[in-house]
Tab-separated table of C-alpha atoms in Angstrom:
chain	number	residue	atom	x	y	z
A	454	MET	CA	-34.017	-5.974	52.294
A	455	SER	CA	-32.058	-9.019	53.329
A	456	LYS	CA	-29.948	-7.343	55.997
A	457	SER	CA	-30.849	-5.111	58.881
A	458	TYR	CA	-29.337	-1.644	59.094
A	459	ILE	CA	-27.095	-2.757	61.935
A	460	THR	CA	-25.869	-5.925	60.199
A	461	ALA	CA	-24.783	-3.937	57.167
A	462	LEU	CA	-22.881	-1.446	59.294
A	463	SER	CA	-20.470	-4.028	60.654
A	464	ASN	CA	-18.598	-6.907	59.094
A	465	ASP	CA	-17.861	-8.264	62.564
A	466	ASP	CA	-20.801	-10.243	63.890
A	467	ASP	CA	-19.096	-10.475	67.285
A	468	ASN	CA	-18.843	-6.712	67.714
A	469	ASN	CA	-20.466	-6.281	71.119
A	470	ASP	CA	-20.271	-2.490	70.848
A	471	THR	CA	-22.940	-2.470	68.174
A	472	PRO	CA	-26.176	-1.078	69.628
A	473	ILE	CA	-29.252	-3.252	69.756
A	474	ILE	CA	-31.860	-1.339	67.772
A	475	ASN	CA	-35.220	-2.288	66.331
A	476	GLU	CA	-35.174	-3.351	62.658
A	477	ASN	CA	-37.058	-0.115	61.997
A	478	PRO	CA	-35.022	2.423	63.991
A	479	THR	CA	-37.603	5.171	63.497
A	480	VAL	CA	-40.626	3.157	64.610
A	481	CYS	CA	-41.119	5.565	67.540
A	482	LEU	CA	-41.178	8.577	65.204
A	483	ASN	CA	-44.182	7.785	63.033
A	484	PHE	CA	-45.734	11.068	64.090
A	485	LEU	CA	-42.923	13.000	62.359
A	486	PRO	CA	-43.609	13.273	58.594
A	487	GLY	CA	-41.068	13.677	55.812
A	488	ASN	CA	-37.361	13.018	55.422
A	489	ARG	CA	-35.421	12.671	58.661
A	490	CYS	CA	-31.784	13.321	59.429
A	491	PHE	CA	-30.542	11.977	62.757
A	492	PHE	CA	-27.110	13.285	63.714
A	493	ASP	CA	-24.628	13.192	66.573
A	494	ALA	CA	-21.028	14.058	67.423
A	495	SER	CA	-18.548	12.322	69.686
A	496	TRP	CA	-15.764	14.568	71.026
A	497	LYS	CA	-12.703	13.608	73.074
A	498	ASP	CA	-9.175	15.071	73.287
A	499	ASN	CA	-9.854	17.468	70.377
A	500	LEU	CA	-10.922	14.621	68.086
A	501	THR	CA	-14.480	14.594	66.784
A	502	GLY	CA	-16.438	11.796	65.170
A	503	PHE	CA	-19.643	12.509	63.252
A	504	GLY	CA	-22.541	10.157	62.658
A	505	LEU	CA	-25.553	10.808	60.431
A	506	PHE	CA	-28.528	8.633	59.586
A	507	LEU	CA	-30.765	9.905	56.768
A	508	HIS	CA	-34.069	8.089	56.418
A	509	ASN	CA	-37.067	8.372	54.110
A	510	PRO	CA	-40.023	6.760	55.954
A	511	ILE	CA	-42.042	6.400	52.735
A	512	ASN	CA	-39.655	4.309	50.627
A	513	HIS	CA	-37.399	3.319	53.575
A	514	GLN	CA	-34.250	4.377	51.758
A	515	ALA	CA	-31.447	5.126	54.200
A	516	ILE	CA	-27.956	6.584	54.135
A	517	PHE	CA	-25.414	6.306	56.948
A	518	VAL	CA	-22.513	8.758	57.029
A	519	GLN	CA	-19.421	8.836	59.234
A	520	GLY	CA	-16.700	11.485	59.326
A	521	LYS	CA	-14.035	12.832	61.645
A	522	SER	CA	-12.209	16.080	62.369
A	523	SER	CA	-9.514	17.484	64.631
A	524	LEU	CA	-10.653	21.114	64.332
A	525	TYR	CA	-13.212	21.442	67.111
A	526	LYS	CA	-12.247	22.204	70.698
A	527	SER	CA	-15.359	21.417	72.740
A	528	PRO	CA	-18.342	19.037	72.714
A	529	MET	CA	-20.753	21.877	71.851
A	530	GLN	CA	-18.591	23.026	68.947
A	531	ALA	CA	-18.621	19.441	67.711
A	532	GLU	CA	-22.424	19.213	67.972
A	533	LEU	CA	-22.847	22.448	65.998
A	534	ALA	CA	-20.375	21.175	63.402
A	535	ALA	CA	-22.376	17.943	63.111
A	536	PHE	CA	-25.524	19.944	62.395
A	537	LYS	CA	-23.684	22.058	59.795
A	538	LEU	CA	-22.368	18.898	58.129
A	539	ALA	CA	-25.896	17.458	58.119
A	540	LEU	CA	-27.221	20.637	56.470
A	541	PHE	CA	-24.566	20.533	53.767
A	542	ILE	CA	-25.086	16.823	53.044
A	543	CYS	CA	-28.872	17.118	52.817
A	544	ASP	CA	-28.466	20.085	50.480
A	545	PHE	CA	-25.959	18.201	48.302
A	546	LEU	CA	-28.223	15.136	48.082
A	547	LYS	CA	-31.237	17.380	47.352
A	548	ILE	CA	-33.204	15.968	50.276
A	549	ALA	CA	-36.346	18.065	50.465
A	550	ASN	CA	-37.356	19.682	53.759
A	551	PRO	CA	-35.432	17.362	56.087
A	552	LEU	CA	-36.291	17.247	59.757
A	553	PHE	CA	-33.092	17.244	61.808
A	554	LEU	CA	-33.107	15.181	64.991
A	555	SER	CA	-30.628	15.488	67.869
A	556	ASP	CA	-30.461	14.215	71.435
A	557	ASN	CA	-28.606	17.359	72.556
A	558	GLN	CA	-31.249	19.530	74.203
A	559	GLU	CA	-28.988	22.589	74.540
A	560	LEU	CA	-28.291	22.510	70.808
A	561	THR	CA	-31.916	22.102	69.764
A	562	LEU	CA	-33.143	24.865	72.072
A	563	LEU	CA	-30.479	27.205	70.688
A	564	LEU	CA	-31.225	26.492	67.030
A	565	GLN	CA	-35.006	26.602	67.460
A	566	ASN	CA	-34.664	30.274	68.380
A	567	THR	CA	-35.417	32.643	65.495
A	568	ASP	CA	-32.358	34.756	66.353
A	569	TYR	CA	-29.951	32.114	67.591
A	570	ILE	CA	-26.831	34.025	66.600
A	571	ASN	CA	-27.606	36.752	69.136
A	572	GLN	CA	-28.208	34.397	72.041
A	573	ASN	CA	-25.978	34.535	75.097
A	574	CYS	CA	-23.689	31.656	74.109
A	575	HIS	CA	-19.949	31.105	74.370
A	576	TRP	CA	-17.817	33.153	71.968
A	577	SER	CA	-16.249	29.997	70.528
A	578	LEU	CA	-19.601	29.032	69.003
A	579	LEU	CA	-20.163	32.320	67.165
A	580	PRO	CA	-18.160	31.486	63.983
A	581	LEU	CA	-20.123	28.267	63.511
A	582	LEU	CA	-23.429	30.023	64.233
A	583	ALA	CA	-22.573	32.728	61.696
A	584	LEU	CA	-21.839	30.080	59.044
A	585	LEU	CA	-25.117	28.337	59.825
A	586	LYS	CA	-27.040	31.574	59.498
A	587	PHE	CA	-25.312	32.376	56.195
A	588	PHE	CA	-26.078	28.929	54.772
A	589	ALA	CA	-29.534	28.297	56.228
A	590	GLY	CA	-30.882	31.857	56.264
A	591	ASP	CA	-33.087	33.559	58.821
A	592	GLY	CA	-35.584	31.871	61.064
A	593	PRO	CA	-35.467	28.858	63.363
A	594	SER	CA	-33.935	25.626	62.159
A	595	ASN	CA	-36.131	22.609	61.442
A	596	ILE	CA	-34.652	20.657	64.323
A	597	LYS	CA	-36.233	18.667	67.135
A	598	TRP	CA	-34.916	17.028	70.265
A	599	ILE	CA	-35.249	13.257	70.638
A	600	PRO	CA	-34.252	10.986	73.555
A	601	ARG	CA	-30.836	9.321	73.392
A	602	ASP	CA	-32.542	5.912	73.233
A	603	ILE	CA	-33.943	6.837	69.820
A	604	ASN	CA	-30.616	8.273	68.664
A	605	LYS	CA	-28.438	5.276	69.541
A	606	MET	CA	-27.608	4.716	65.885
A	607	THR	CA	-25.803	8.013	65.331
A	608	ASP	CA	-24.252	7.872	68.804
A	609	TYR	CA	-22.674	4.575	67.768
A	610	LEU	CA	-21.644	5.887	64.331
A	611	SER	CA	-19.990	9.005	65.733
A	612	LYS	CA	-18.010	7.118	68.389
A	613	LYS	CA	-16.773	4.581	65.860
A	614	ALA	CA	-15.840	7.346	63.396
A	615	ARG	CA	-13.761	9.217	65.992
A	616	THR	CA	-11.464	6.228	66.500
A	617	SER	CA	-11.612	4.811	62.983
A	618	SER	CA	-8.579	4.410	60.712
A	619	GLU	CA	-10.752	3.948	57.613
A	620	SER	CA	-11.031	6.620	54.930
A	621	GLU	CA	-13.662	7.210	52.249
A	622	VAL	CA	-15.193	3.731	52.345
A	623	LEU	CA	-18.392	3.423	50.287
A	624	ASN	CA	-20.819	0.530	50.651
A	625	CYS	CA	-23.887	0.806	48.410
A	626	GLN	CA	-26.545	-1.850	49.015
A	627	ASN	CA	-29.437	0.028	47.429
A	628	ILE	CA	-31.035	-2.414	44.977
A	629	SER	CA	-32.284	0.346	42.662
A	630	HIS	CA	-28.702	1.578	42.262
A	631	THR	CA	-27.072	-1.814	41.700
A	632	CYS	CA	-29.759	-3.461	39.517
A	633	ASN	CA	-30.489	-0.506	37.251
A	634	ASN	CA	-26.886	0.681	36.989
A	635	ASN	CA	-27.952	4.055	38.317
A	636	THR	CA	-25.269	6.288	39.707
A	637	CYS	CA	-25.327	6.112	43.484
A	638	PRO	CA	-25.556	9.695	44.800
A	639	THR	CA	-23.339	8.807	47.739
A	640	LYS	CA	-20.442	8.186	45.350
A	641	GLN	CA	-20.572	11.852	44.379
A	642	LEU	CA	-21.039	12.733	48.041
A	643	LEU	CA	-17.645	11.258	48.939
A	644	GLN	CA	-15.998	13.371	46.242
A	645	ALA	CA	-17.824	16.585	47.096
A	646	ALA	CA	-16.024	19.720	48.257
A	647	LEU	CA	-18.344	19.967	51.281
A	648	TRP	CA	-15.981	17.759	53.302
A	649	LYS	CA	-13.080	20.165	52.883
A	650	ASP	CA	-15.394	23.131	53.415
A	651	ASN	CA	-16.447	21.637	56.765
A	652	HIS	CA	-12.923	20.520	57.775
A	653	VAL	CA	-14.144	16.914	57.968
A	654	SER	CA	-12.601	13.746	56.561
A	655	PRO	CA	-15.134	11.170	55.315
A	656	VAL	CA	-14.781	7.783	56.975
A	657	HIS	CA	-17.626	5.566	55.777
A	658	VAL	CA	-20.841	5.947	53.790
A	659	LEU	CA	-23.467	3.211	53.561
A	660	CYS	CA	-26.401	3.512	51.157
A	661	PHE	CA	-29.481	1.303	51.533
């Protein structure tokens, strides 16, 4: 891999907003096996940006996803919507048993409960919780809390997505896709109905 994850995310080498992250952004998570899906939401003035980082620690394949929406009316609604989007994307890409990682402790504590829909939470969250329960089924979600320092990547992606004017930009740098003429699964991802179903507009997808 000739470029770091961060270098490939930005064409502007002078972009000082880009977070400084280790070449292996999951080096602190070696104790967590399997596929990982980091996610975050950035909410301000009823605009939400979503950032996802999907990583396979065995073959080091990675996918970065950015989207935006004007539907959600609070930061917690936006965080729940980010988790729902992450669920739908992992399901579409057939990512087996992903571990979802968030730096929002309130969200992770809520979703780790086996009966999260009946918890004493704000009424505005109930429609999203009901959709999650319908899609994901009974039982606690496979989600863990991580410190913000480890989740800087998706924090950056979500903030950039919220203010971005781009739309449906695909950048595939996965050698197995380009050299073998295989169909990049993220191309189908951009065309999938899941975006409309989640009231989200895709902004940028990067496949490594």
